[in-house]
Structure formats: C-alpha cells, structure tokens
Short mmCIF file of C-alpha atoms in Angstrom, two decimals:
data_model
loop_
_atom_site.label_atom_id
_atom_site.label_comp_id
_atom_site.label_asym_id
_atom_site.label_seq_id
_atom_site.Cartn_x
_atom_site.Cartn_y
_atom_site.Cartn_z
CA MET A 228 75.13 136.76 72.82
CA ASN A 229 72.97 133.90 74.03
CA ASP A 230 69.86 135.85 73.09
CA SER A 231 70.70 135.59 69.44
CA VAL A 232 71.37 131.81 69.45
CA GLU A 233 69.44 130.03 66.70
CA ALA A 234 68.64 126.32 66.53
CA ARG A 235 70.32 124.50 63.62
CA GLU A 236 70.47 120.84 62.59
CA LEU A 237 69.48 117.86 64.73
CA LEU A 238 72.69 116.27 66.01
CA TYR A 239 71.28 113.38 67.99
CA GLU A 240 67.96 111.93 69.02
CA GLY A 241 67.96 109.87 72.22
CA LYS A 242 65.19 108.10 74.06
CA ALA A 243 64.01 111.17 75.98
CA LYS A 244 65.70 114.15 74.32
CA LYS A 245 66.86 115.65 71.04
CA LEU A 246 70.05 117.63 70.71
CA PHE A 247 70.37 120.42 68.14
CA ALA A 248 73.36 122.44 67.00
CA THR A 249 73.03 126.21 67.31
CA SER A 250 74.58 129.20 65.61
CA ASP A 251 77.13 129.22 68.47
CA PRO A 252 79.56 126.27 68.09
CA ASP A 253 79.98 126.14 71.88
CA LEU A 254 76.27 125.77 72.61
CA LEU A 255 73.64 123.13 71.95
CA LEU A 256 69.91 123.06 72.33
CA GLN A 257 68.44 120.23 74.38
CA TYR A 258 64.79 119.43 73.55
CA PHE A 259 62.82 117.37 76.11
CA LYS A 260 60.37 114.80 74.70
CA ASP A 261 57.46 113.03 76.40
CA ASP A 262 58.70 109.62 75.23
CA ALA A 263 59.43 107.20 78.04
CA THR A 264 61.42 103.99 77.75
CA ALA A 265 62.57 101.43 80.27
CA PHE A 266 64.65 98.26 80.35
CA ASN A 267 66.87 99.57 77.54
CA ALA A 268 63.85 100.53 75.41
CA LYS A 269 62.23 97.09 75.62
CA LYS A 270 59.30 98.96 77.21
CA ARG A 271 58.07 102.14 75.51
CA GLY A 272 55.39 104.70 76.24
CA THR A 273 54.60 108.35 76.74
CA ILE A 274 54.26 110.35 79.92
CA ALA A 275 52.13 113.45 79.23
CA GLU A 276 54.06 116.70 79.73
CA LYS A 277 57.12 114.79 80.96
CA GLY A 278 59.38 116.86 78.72
CA VAL A 279 58.07 120.10 80.17
CA ILE A 280 58.48 118.88 83.74
CA ASN A 281 61.95 117.40 83.25
CA ASN A 282 63.15 120.61 81.59
CA ALA A 283 61.84 122.73 84.48
CA VAL A 284 63.01 120.37 87.25
CA SER A 285 66.45 120.05 85.67
CA GLU A 286 66.70 123.84 85.57
CA VAL A 287 65.99 124.06 89.31
CA PHE A 288 68.65 121.45 90.10
CA PHE A 289 71.28 122.82 87.70
CA ARG A 290 70.86 126.37 89.05
CA LEU A 291 71.15 125.10 92.62
CA LEU A 292 74.23 123.02 91.77
CA GLU A 293 75.95 125.91 89.97
CA ARG A 294 75.41 128.07 93.09
CA GLU A 295 76.93 125.27 95.17
CA GLY A 296 80.06 124.96 93.06
CA VAL A 297 79.16 122.09 90.72
CA PRO A 298 79.88 123.17 87.13
CA THR A 299 77.14 122.01 84.76
CA HIS A 300 76.34 122.32 81.06
CA PHE A 301 73.24 124.43 81.88
CA VAL A 302 73.10 127.91 80.31
CA ARG A 303 69.39 128.76 80.49
CA ARG A 304 65.95 127.39 79.83
CA LEU A 305 64.58 128.83 76.59
CA ASP A 306 60.97 127.71 76.82
CA ASP A 307 58.80 124.79 77.97
CA ARG A 308 60.75 122.07 76.24
CA ARG A 309 64.08 123.62 75.27
CA MET A 310 67.23 124.20 77.31
CA LEU A 311 70.40 125.91 76.09
CA VAL A 312 73.46 123.97 77.18
CA LYS A 313 77.22 124.02 76.68
CA ARG A 314 78.45 121.57 74.06
CA LEU A 315 80.02 118.53 75.72
CA GLU A 316 82.24 115.77 74.48
CA ILE A 317 80.39 113.07 76.42
CA VAL A 318 82.37 110.67 78.62
CA PRO A 319 80.79 107.25 77.87
CA VAL A 320 80.36 106.44 81.55
CA GLU A 321 77.14 106.79 83.51
CA VAL A 322 77.77 107.49 87.17
CA VAL A 323 75.15 106.30 89.64
CA VAL A 324 75.11 107.36 93.29
CA ARG A 325 72.92 105.50 95.76
CA ASN A 326 71.72 106.45 99.24
CA VAL A 327 69.10 103.74 99.70
CA ILE A 328 69.10 100.19 98.32
CA ALA A 329 66.78 99.96 95.30
CA GLY A 330 66.54 98.84 91.69
CA SER A 331 69.45 96.97 90.15
CA LEU A 332 71.51 97.08 93.36
CA ALA A 333 68.77 95.22 95.26
CA LYS A 334 68.38 92.71 92.44
CA ARG A 335 72.09 92.07 91.71
CA LEU A 336 73.10 91.61 95.34
CA GLY A 337 69.90 90.08 96.69
CA LEU A 338 69.33 92.96 99.12
CA ASP A 339 66.05 94.40 100.43
CA GLU A 340 64.83 97.49 98.59
CA GLY A 341 64.40 100.42 100.95
CA LYS A 342 67.33 99.89 103.29
CA PRO A 343 69.34 103.11 103.74
CA LEU A 344 73.08 102.78 103.08
CA PRO A 345 75.48 103.97 105.81
CA GLU A 346 77.38 105.90 103.11
CA PRO A 347 76.67 106.59 99.42
CA ILE A 348 77.68 103.92 96.91
CA VAL A 349 78.99 105.07 93.53
CA GLU A 350 78.72 102.84 90.46
CA PHE A 351 79.92 103.20 86.87
CA PHE A 352 78.16 101.89 83.77
CA TYR A 353 79.47 101.87 80.22
CA LYS A 354 77.03 103.83 78.03
CA SER A 355 76.11 101.33 75.33
CA ASP A 356 72.61 100.43 74.23
CA PRO A 357 73.68 97.29 72.31
CA LEU A 358 75.49 96.03 75.44
CA ASP A 359 72.70 97.08 77.85
CA ASP A 360 74.92 99.57 79.75
CA PRO A 361 77.09 97.00 81.55
CA MET A 362 78.51 97.79 84.98
CA ILE A 363 82.21 98.64 84.90
CA ASN A 364 84.74 99.84 87.44
CA ALA A 365 87.48 102.47 87.59
CA TRP A 366 90.07 100.13 86.02
CA HIS A 367 87.87 99.62 82.95
CA VAL A 368 87.36 103.38 82.62
CA LEU A 369 91.09 104.11 82.86
CA VAL A 370 92.72 101.14 81.11
CA LEU A 371 90.19 101.11 78.25
CA GLY A 372 90.67 104.88 77.85
CA MET A 373 87.13 106.11 78.56
CA ALA A 374 88.48 108.90 80.79
CA THR A 375 91.75 109.89 82.41
CA LYS A 376 92.45 109.49 86.14
CA PRO A 377 92.01 113.23 86.86
CA GLU A 378 88.76 113.23 84.86
CA LEU A 379 87.38 110.20 86.69
CA ASP A 380 88.41 111.57 90.08
CA ARG A 381 86.66 114.83 89.20
CA MET A 382 83.51 112.99 88.06
CA VAL A 383 83.36 111.07 91.34
CA ALA A 384 83.95 114.23 93.41
CA LEU A 385 81.24 116.11 91.47
CA THR A 386 78.87 113.15 91.85
CA LEU A 387 79.31 113.07 95.62
CA ARG A 388 79.00 116.86 95.78
CA THR A 389 75.81 116.78 93.67
CA ASN A 390 74.39 114.14 95.99
CA ALA A 391 75.39 116.15 99.07
CA VAL A 392 73.65 119.26 97.67
CA LEU A 393 70.46 117.64 96.38
CA ARG A 394 69.77 115.29 99.30
CA PRO A 395 69.06 117.96 101.94
CA PHE A 396 67.32 120.22 99.38
CA LEU A 397 64.95 117.36 98.58
CA ALA A 398 64.63 116.17 102.18
CA ALA A 399 63.38 119.66 103.11
CA ARG A 400 60.63 119.05 100.53
CA ASP A 401 59.72 115.61 101.92
CA ILE A 402 61.50 113.74 99.14
CA VAL A 403 64.08 111.00 99.70
CA LEU A 404 66.80 111.00 97.04
CA VAL A 405 67.18 107.21 96.74
CA ASP A 406 69.65 107.20 93.82
CA MET A 407 70.44 109.09 90.66
CA LYS A 408 72.29 108.63 87.39
CA LEU A 409 74.62 111.40 86.26
CA GLU A 410 76.45 111.99 82.99
CA PHE A 411 79.51 114.12 82.42
CA GLY A 412 81.36 115.60 79.49
CA ARG A 413 84.37 117.69 78.54
CA HIS A 414 83.95 121.34 77.59
CA HIS A 415 87.16 123.22 76.79
CA GLY A 416 89.10 120.78 78.95
CA GLU A 417 86.80 121.03 81.96
CA ILE A 418 84.51 118.25 83.24
CA LEU A 419 80.91 119.48 83.45
CA LEU A 420 77.78 117.74 84.70
CA GLY A 421 75.52 117.18 81.69
CA ASP A 422 72.27 115.50 80.65
CA GLU A 423 69.28 116.15 82.94
CA ILE A 424 68.37 115.58 86.60
CA CYS A 425 64.71 114.67 86.93
CA PRO A 426 62.29 111.85 87.79
CA ASP A 427 63.57 109.95 84.72
CA THR A 428 67.13 109.81 86.05
CA CYS A 429 66.59 109.75 89.84
CA ARG A 430 64.60 107.69 92.29
CA PHE A 431 62.49 109.99 94.47
CA TRP A 432 60.41 108.56 97.33
CA ASP A 433 57.92 110.48 99.43
CA SER A 434 59.51 110.83 102.88
CA SER A 435 56.38 109.94 104.85
CA SER A 436 54.62 107.33 102.74
CA GLY A 437 57.62 105.92 100.89
CA GLU A 438 55.58 106.22 97.71
CA LYS A 439 57.58 106.26 94.48
CA MET A 440 57.56 109.60 92.64
CA ASP A 441 59.71 108.76 89.62
CA LYS A 442 60.05 106.63 86.50
CA ASP A 443 59.65 103.42 88.52
CA ARG A 444 55.90 104.19 88.38
CA PHE A 445 56.18 103.75 84.61
CA ARG A 446 58.69 100.86 84.73
CA ARG A 447 56.58 98.89 87.19
CA ASP A 448 53.11 99.96 85.97
CA LEU A 449 52.21 101.57 89.29
CA GLY A 450 49.81 104.13 87.79
CA ARG A 451 49.54 107.87 88.46
CA VAL A 452 52.80 108.48 86.60
CA GLU A 453 51.99 112.01 85.39
CA GLU A 454 50.75 113.00 88.84
CA ALA A 455 54.04 111.90 90.43
CA TYR A 456 56.12 113.94 87.96
CA GLN A 457 53.87 116.97 88.54
CA GLU A 458 54.14 116.61 92.30
CA ILE A 459 57.96 116.54 92.12
CA ALA A 460 57.89 119.72 90.02
CA ARG A 461 55.54 121.35 92.52
CA ARG A 462 57.64 120.43 95.55
CA VAL A 463 60.97 121.63 94.10
CA GLY A 464 59.37 124.86 92.90
CA ALA A 465 59.85 124.23 89.18
CA MET B 221 104.10 70.24 114.88
CA ASN B 222 102.67 70.06 111.37
CA ASP B 223 103.79 66.47 111.06
CA SER B 224 101.31 65.39 113.67
CA VAL B 225 98.31 67.20 112.15
CA GLU B 226 95.32 64.88 111.75
CA ALA B 227 92.34 65.38 109.48
CA ARG B 228 89.07 65.86 111.34
CA GLU B 229 85.51 66.66 110.21
CA LEU B 230 84.50 67.94 106.78
CA LEU B 231 83.84 71.68 107.12
CA TYR B 232 82.83 72.53 103.57
CA GLU B 233 82.50 70.87 100.21
CA GLY B 234 82.81 73.17 97.20
CA LYS B 235 82.67 72.50 93.50
CA ALA B 236 86.34 71.54 93.18
CA LYS B 237 87.60 71.06 96.74
CA LYS B 238 86.73 69.80 100.19
CA LEU B 239 87.93 71.51 103.33
CA PHE B 240 88.56 69.53 106.53
CA ALA B 241 89.31 70.66 110.06
CA THR B 242 92.50 69.31 111.60
CA SER B 243 93.77 68.69 115.11
CA ASP B 244 95.36 72.17 114.92
CA PRO B 245 92.65 74.87 115.10
CA ASP B 246 94.82 77.18 112.96
CA LEU B 247 95.17 74.71 110.10
CA LEU B 248 92.83 73.16 107.56
CA LEU B 249 93.23 70.41 105.05
CA GLN B 250 92.30 71.22 101.46
CA TYR B 251 91.39 68.17 99.35
CA PHE B 252 91.40 68.60 95.54
CA LYS B 253 88.66 66.77 93.60
CA ASP B 254 88.46 65.92 89.89
CA ASP B 255 84.96 67.46 89.62
CA ALA B 256 84.72 70.28 87.12
CA THR B 257 81.87 72.75 86.85
CA ALA B 258 81.30 75.80 84.69
CA PHE B 259 78.71 78.54 84.29
CA ASN B 260 77.93 78.44 88.03
CA ALA B 261 77.58 74.64 87.99
CA LYS B 262 75.06 74.59 85.12
CA LYS B 263 77.68 72.45 83.34
CA ARG B 264 79.23 69.57 85.26
CA GLY B 265 81.85 66.98 84.49
CA THR B 266 85.09 65.39 85.57
CA ILE B 267 88.65 66.06 84.44
CA ALA B 268 90.81 62.99 85.16
CA GLU B 269 93.59 63.70 87.69
CA LYS B 270 92.63 67.39 87.80
CA GLY B 271 92.79 67.38 91.60
CA VAL B 272 96.31 65.98 91.60
CA ILE B 273 97.48 68.53 89.02
CA ASN B 274 95.81 71.54 90.67
CA ASN B 275 97.28 70.59 94.05
CA ALA B 276 100.79 70.31 92.58
CA VAL B 277 100.52 73.43 90.38
CA SER B 278 99.12 75.47 93.27
CA GLU B 279 102.05 74.35 95.43
CA VAL B 280 104.52 75.63 92.82
CA PHE B 281 102.78 79.02 92.61
CA PHE B 282 102.26 79.43 96.37
CA ARG B 283 105.92 78.60 97.10
CA LEU B 284 107.05 81.08 94.44
CA LEU B 285 104.72 83.78 95.75
CA GLU B 286 105.83 83.27 99.36
CA ARG B 287 109.45 83.71 98.24
CA GLU B 288 108.39 86.92 96.46
CA GLY B 289 106.69 88.42 99.50
CA VAL B 290 103.06 87.46 98.91
CA PRO B 291 101.69 85.85 102.09
CA THR B 292 99.50 82.83 101.29
CA HIS B 293 97.56 80.22 103.22
CA PHE B 294 99.91 77.48 101.93
CA VAL B 295 101.70 75.42 104.57
CA ARG B 296 102.73 72.29 102.64
CA ARG B 297 101.42 69.67 100.28
CA LEU B 298 100.68 66.43 102.17
CA ASP B 299 100.16 64.07 99.27
CA ASP B 300 98.66 63.88 95.76
CA ARG B 301 95.34 65.47 96.62
CA ARG B 302 95.78 67.11 100.02
CA MET B 303 97.31 70.44 100.96
CA LEU B 304 97.74 71.77 104.50
CA VAL B 305 96.69 75.43 104.69
CA LYS B 306 96.21 78.12 107.30
CA ARG B 307 92.58 78.57 108.40
CA LEU B 308 91.10 81.68 106.78
CA GLU B 309 88.04 83.73 107.47
CA ILE B 310 87.17 84.13 103.79
CA VAL B 311 86.48 87.63 102.43
CA PRO B 312 83.42 87.11 100.17
CA VAL B 313 85.02 88.92 97.25
CA GLU B 314 86.67 87.24 94.29
CA VAL B 315 89.41 89.39 92.79
CA VAL B 316 90.10 88.97 89.08
CA VAL B 317 93.16 90.43 87.38
CA ARG B 318 93.31 90.56 83.59
CA ASN B 319 96.24 91.08 81.22
CA VAL B 320 94.51 90.14 77.98
CA ILE B 321 90.86 90.63 77.01
CA ALA B 322 88.99 87.31 77.33
CA GLY B 323 85.92 85.65 78.80
CA SER B 324 83.35 87.79 80.57
CA LEU B 325 85.26 91.03 79.91
CA ALA B 326 85.08 90.44 76.15
CA LYS B 327 81.41 89.54 76.36
CA ARG B 328 80.25 92.32 78.73
CA LEU B 329 82.02 95.11 76.88
CA GLY B 330 81.81 93.76 73.33
CA LEU B 331 85.59 93.59 72.96
CA ASP B 332 87.72 91.19 70.92
CA GLU B 333 89.13 88.25 72.86
CA GLY B 334 92.92 88.15 72.66
CA LYS B 335 93.73 91.85 72.74
CA PRO B 336 96.46 92.60 75.33
CA LEU B 337 95.58 95.33 77.82
CA PRO B 338 98.02 98.25 78.23
CA GLU B 339 97.81 97.74 82.01
CA PRO B 340 96.17 95.06 84.17
CA ILE B 341 92.47 95.46 84.96
CA VAL B 342 91.27 94.40 88.41
CA GLU B 343 87.65 93.36 88.98
CA PHE B 344 85.69 92.36 92.08
CA PHE B 345 82.89 89.81 92.24
CA TYR B 346 80.65 89.05 95.20
CA LYS B 347 81.01 85.36 96.06
CA SER B 348 77.45 84.08 95.88
CA ASP B 349 76.27 81.03 93.97
CA PRO B 350 72.55 81.95 94.19
CA LEU B 351 73.34 85.41 92.72
CA ASP B 352 75.79 84.05 90.09
CA ASP B 353 78.79 85.96 91.55
CA PRO B 354 77.73 89.47 90.45
CA MET B 355 80.35 92.08 89.61
CA ILE B 356 80.76 94.68 92.34
CA ASN B 357 83.10 97.59 92.95
CA ALA B 358 85.11 98.97 95.84
CA TRP B 359 82.16 100.99 97.18
CA HIS B 360 80.02 97.84 97.46
CA VAL B 361 82.84 96.04 99.27
CA LEU B 362 83.34 98.88 101.76
CA VAL B 363 79.83 100.26 102.29
CA LEU B 364 78.23 96.80 102.50
CA GLY B 365 80.94 95.73 104.95
CA MET B 366 82.55 92.87 103.00
CA ALA B 367 86.04 94.16 103.88
CA THR B 368 87.63 97.26 105.39
CA LYS B 369 89.52 99.84 103.32
CA PRO B 370 92.95 98.62 104.53
CA GLU B 371 91.94 95.03 103.79
CA LEU B 372 90.70 95.86 100.29
CA ASP B 373 93.79 97.96 99.52
CA ARG B 374 95.94 95.05 100.68
CA MET B 375 93.97 92.57 98.52
CA VAL B 376 94.46 94.75 95.44
CA ALA B 377 98.17 95.23 96.16
CA LEU B 378 98.66 91.47 96.65
CA THR B 379 96.67 90.76 93.48
CA LEU B 380 98.86 93.06 91.40
CA ARG B 381 101.98 91.65 93.06
CA THR B 382 100.83 88.07 92.37
CA ASN B 383 100.22 88.98 88.75
CA ALA B 384 103.62 90.69 88.48
CA VAL B 385 105.33 87.58 89.89
CA LEU B 386 103.45 84.91 87.92
CA ARG B 387 103.39 86.63 84.52
CA PRO B 388 107.15 86.52 83.83
CA PHE B 389 107.49 83.09 85.51
CA LEU B 390 104.88 81.75 83.10
CA ALA B 391 106.16 83.73 80.10
CA ALA B 392 109.55 82.05 80.55
CA ARG B 393 107.67 78.75 80.16
CA ASP B 394 105.83 79.87 77.00
CA ILE B 395 102.56 80.51 78.82
CA VAL B 396 100.57 83.75 78.64
CA LEU B 397 98.80 84.56 81.91
CA VAL B 398 95.59 85.96 80.40
CA ASP B 399 93.68 86.43 83.65
CA MET B 400 93.21 84.81 87.04
CA LYS B 401 90.77 84.76 89.93
CA LEU B 402 92.14 85.11 93.44
CA GLU B 403 90.52 84.73 96.83
CA PHE B 404 91.70 86.14 100.12
CA GLY B 405 90.98 85.64 103.79
CA ARG B 406 91.89 86.85 107.25
CA HIS B 407 94.25 84.82 109.46
CA HIS B 408 95.07 86.34 112.86
CA GLY B 409 94.33 89.80 111.45
CA GLU B 410 96.47 89.41 108.35
CA ILE B 411 95.18 89.18 104.75
CA LEU B 412 96.48 86.00 103.08
CA LEU B 413 96.05 84.74 99.53
CA GLY B 414 93.91 81.61 99.72
CA ASP B 415 92.13 79.04 97.54
CA GLU B 416 94.21 77.62 94.66
CA ILE B 417 96.02 78.94 91.57
CA CYS B 418 95.71 76.51 88.70
CA PRO B 419 94.14 75.96 85.25
CA ASP B 420 90.70 76.05 86.94
CA THR B 421 91.19 79.59 88.20
CA CYS B 422 93.47 81.12 85.54
CA ARG B 423 93.42 81.47 81.79
CA PHE B 424 96.70 80.14 80.35
CA TRP B 425 97.41 80.42 76.62
CA ASP B 426 100.37 78.87 74.80
CA SER B 427 102.64 81.79 73.84
CA SER B 428 103.30 80.59 70.30
CA SER B 429 100.05 78.99 69.18
CA GLY B 430 97.63 80.91 71.41
CA GLU B 431 96.08 77.56 72.27
CA LYS B 432 94.03 77.50 75.47
CA MET B 433 95.57 75.43 78.28
CA ASP B 434 92.95 75.88 81.02
CA LYS B 435 89.34 75.26 82.03
CA ASP B 436 88.05 77.04 78.92
CA ARG B 437 88.79 73.73 77.11
CA PHE B 438 86.14 72.17 79.37
CA ARG B 439 83.76 75.17 79.33
CA ARG B 440 83.83 75.41 75.54
CA ASP B 441 84.14 71.68 74.74
CA LEU B 442 87.48 72.12 72.98
CA GLY B 443 88.73 68.61 73.77
CA ARG B 444 92.11 67.49 75.12
CA VAL B 445 91.29 68.92 78.53
CA GLU B 446 93.39 66.47 80.58
CA GLU B 447 96.36 66.96 78.23
CA ALA B 448 96.25 70.73 78.69
CA TYR B 449 96.26 70.44 82.49
CA GLN B 450 99.13 67.97 82.34
CA GLU B 451 101.11 70.22 80.01
CA ILE B 452 100.73 73.17 82.40
CA ALA B 453 101.99 70.99 85.27
CA ARG B 454 104.92 69.87 83.16
CA ARG B 455 105.91 73.38 82.11
CA VAL B 456 105.78 74.88 85.60
CA GLY B 457 107.72 71.92 87.02
CA ALA B 458 104.92 70.63 89.28
#
C-alpha cells in the first residue's frame, strides 16, 4: 500500500520542512529543506545538505525508538529528502529534555553551561512563533486545553524513554546528548512522537573534546557547521 | 514568652519589608514599609500607609488560613507596622496561583486579560532579582535542589488550599481573587506559608465594576492607589 503513495498538495511549510498530503489520508510526506533559522527566525541561513542529513539521521533514531517501544510517526524514508510519516494532529507543546545544562536553561537560571544534571529536566514550551515559544508548565497545558492529563503523562513518559534510549546509543558513538526538543501528535487516538530528531533539534557534544556538533554552530557562528552535521550522520550510521 | 520578645539586628531589607532578629531565635520581626516597586524595581515609589494596611490585611488572611488548616509563619501583629513571625528558611520558589487570566500569563500566552480559568493554574518562579524571577517548573525545583518532592507537593497543596479558602472569603466581600503570589519556608522541618498576603502580592478586582484594587494601580499608573488599598482593608475587616 505504501508503495503506491503519491504526493499531493503542500499542507504546511515550516522553517526546516515542508509537509505534503498524499493519496493516503492517514499519511503525509515530510520534505527536509536546507534552510536554517535561529532565535525564532531572526537569524536565517542555509546549511548545505542539512535536509539530507536530518532525514537520514531522523530515520536512524526513529527506527531505533520504534524497536525500543516508542511509537513514532515514522513510516519509511522515501529518498534523500523525503520521509513518509503518519498524519498527526499536533499537540501545540514542545517538550524539551535536558541532561546537561546548556542554552536557555543556563541563561534563564544563571547556571554554567556544561554542568551535567543529576537527573533529566523536562520542560514544556507553547508552540507559537508570534509569542516566541514561551515556557509553560503542566497546569497551562491541562487548564488551557492543549492536551489531556493522560496525553501529557504519555508525552512525558515517551520523552524520558526516548532520552533513555538515545543517550547510551549516542554515548557509544562518543556523543553526549545534552538536550533535545520533541514534538508529539495524535494519530487515531494514540500519542506518537513526531517531527524530526537531528542536529537541528538536539544538542550533541563530542564526548572527548566537548566540541559542539549541532545547530549551535550555526546559532553562535562557530564555523564548520556542515562538517559537524556530516560527522553526526557518520557516527550514528545514517 | 512572646510578650517579652525584643527586636534585635536587621537581618534583611527587601523592597517592601525589613526583617529583624529577636531575642527568641525561633522568631523574627517583620516590618512593613510604604515603599512600592514594580517590574523588578525598575519602577519605584511610595504608597502612603501601605505598610500599615498590608500588615493588617495579612493578619486577617493569616488568622483565617490558620483556622482553616494552613500553617503560616504568623504569630501576632505587634503594632501598625510590625508583625511577629516564625523564622523560616525560605524556599527560593515563588508560587503563583491564578483564577482569572491577567498580568504575565496574559502577556506570555497572548490571552485576554479577564477571562476566568476553568480551574486554577499554579506557576513557579525562581526567586532571583538579578535573573528577574524566571519561570521554572517542578523539574527545575527538584533536580536543581530548591526543594524536595514532599516539600514541593506540600507547597502546591497549601497553595491550592489557600486559594480555596481566600476566594470565597473575598467573593463574599465583592472582591475577585484574580491571582496571588505565595512564598514558603521551612521551620523545624515543617513547610509554612510565609511573607505577606495583601494588595502587593495579589490581584483583587471589584466584583461588580471589575476595577483593580491592588498594586496594578501603581504598576500601570491608574491613580487612586492609596484609596484602593484602604478599600481592601475596609472590606476584609482589617
């Protein structure tokens, strides 16, 4: 059945991906662009072949997670830049899980970047470009009706499970999973992990040198951005 | 014993209060000033007799809460501007409970001020002037060691109980309790409600007119600030 899926109209164009309808109402086509943005699109650029790498790296992670019991929207990778995914009704909450202090956590709380946390910290952000994705908490999610209690509990459990699966997988490849942003959606009543998992949405640090191997190289103008993305792909076997 | 308590050295001077040691190591003296600040002290001023009103209003609320099973640091009011309180080891987390959308919630999430919430929303903020009291969540509190899980659970339960006690008390006096900020501390291993509960730390709206009767009159230059504080004191019987 999937073999005969045809791309139809563009449903949505985001900062890094396009989403197309297909001939199957349950499936969408996710197209990975090379466009890179940061600071809520105040900074814009291109990272050569980023789309190809993020598609391939996401495939590796989604396949691994599915094997480890995390249901995802991944169906299969179609080609270099296109992934077939299950259609999700997106929950407007980004879930971030952190293992090491970095980025906005360091800045907001005046903490030193690089300090490992004794346990993961989970954070929620309301997906809204005009509002700059403000931080929210579980009460906002529930009382403002963004998700139900069972849905939110499931999202948190899947986030912690995803972190618990990817951390050792990456550590074995000399990569520290510093933090990552996950998105979830509803598909026939079930919560699935959606979006992508890649150097755009995670912080990856080299275990020995501590060197950044993710979008922070673009955000902070550190240079060798493409090389870092390629090295992540190489190490995870994408 | 309390009758013989003597004020000793100044321990701390905050924006609205001073805290003195006393001859009893378990007790402190809280002195209420007329100084008013807003936007993390970027705006400064004075509200005539504010200290007297906040001391008296806080006494009314603390006595009511103690009767209703919420343990507080309140011992007794000594005079116009001084309250005897139990010494607390302050938990560096401000707890906000909201019944109606207003203030930072409206701004952060792009919501209309004045909309009642179907259930209360609880928020946590890290007490830090240099960081502008950033919003945090339960994971930050626990993983960064600001409080233990039993302590945080107790703080949330006491916050919801405080809200459930004060809302109808105020409603019966034609006052809507829109939101309030609470602070807690440890006293001989027990979590007690601390600080003050007054028009500086709560949003109070007149039930009929919707008129603001709290520090927003100062923050937003609405005029008749002193009159609003006095009217709150009158209505609650302070």
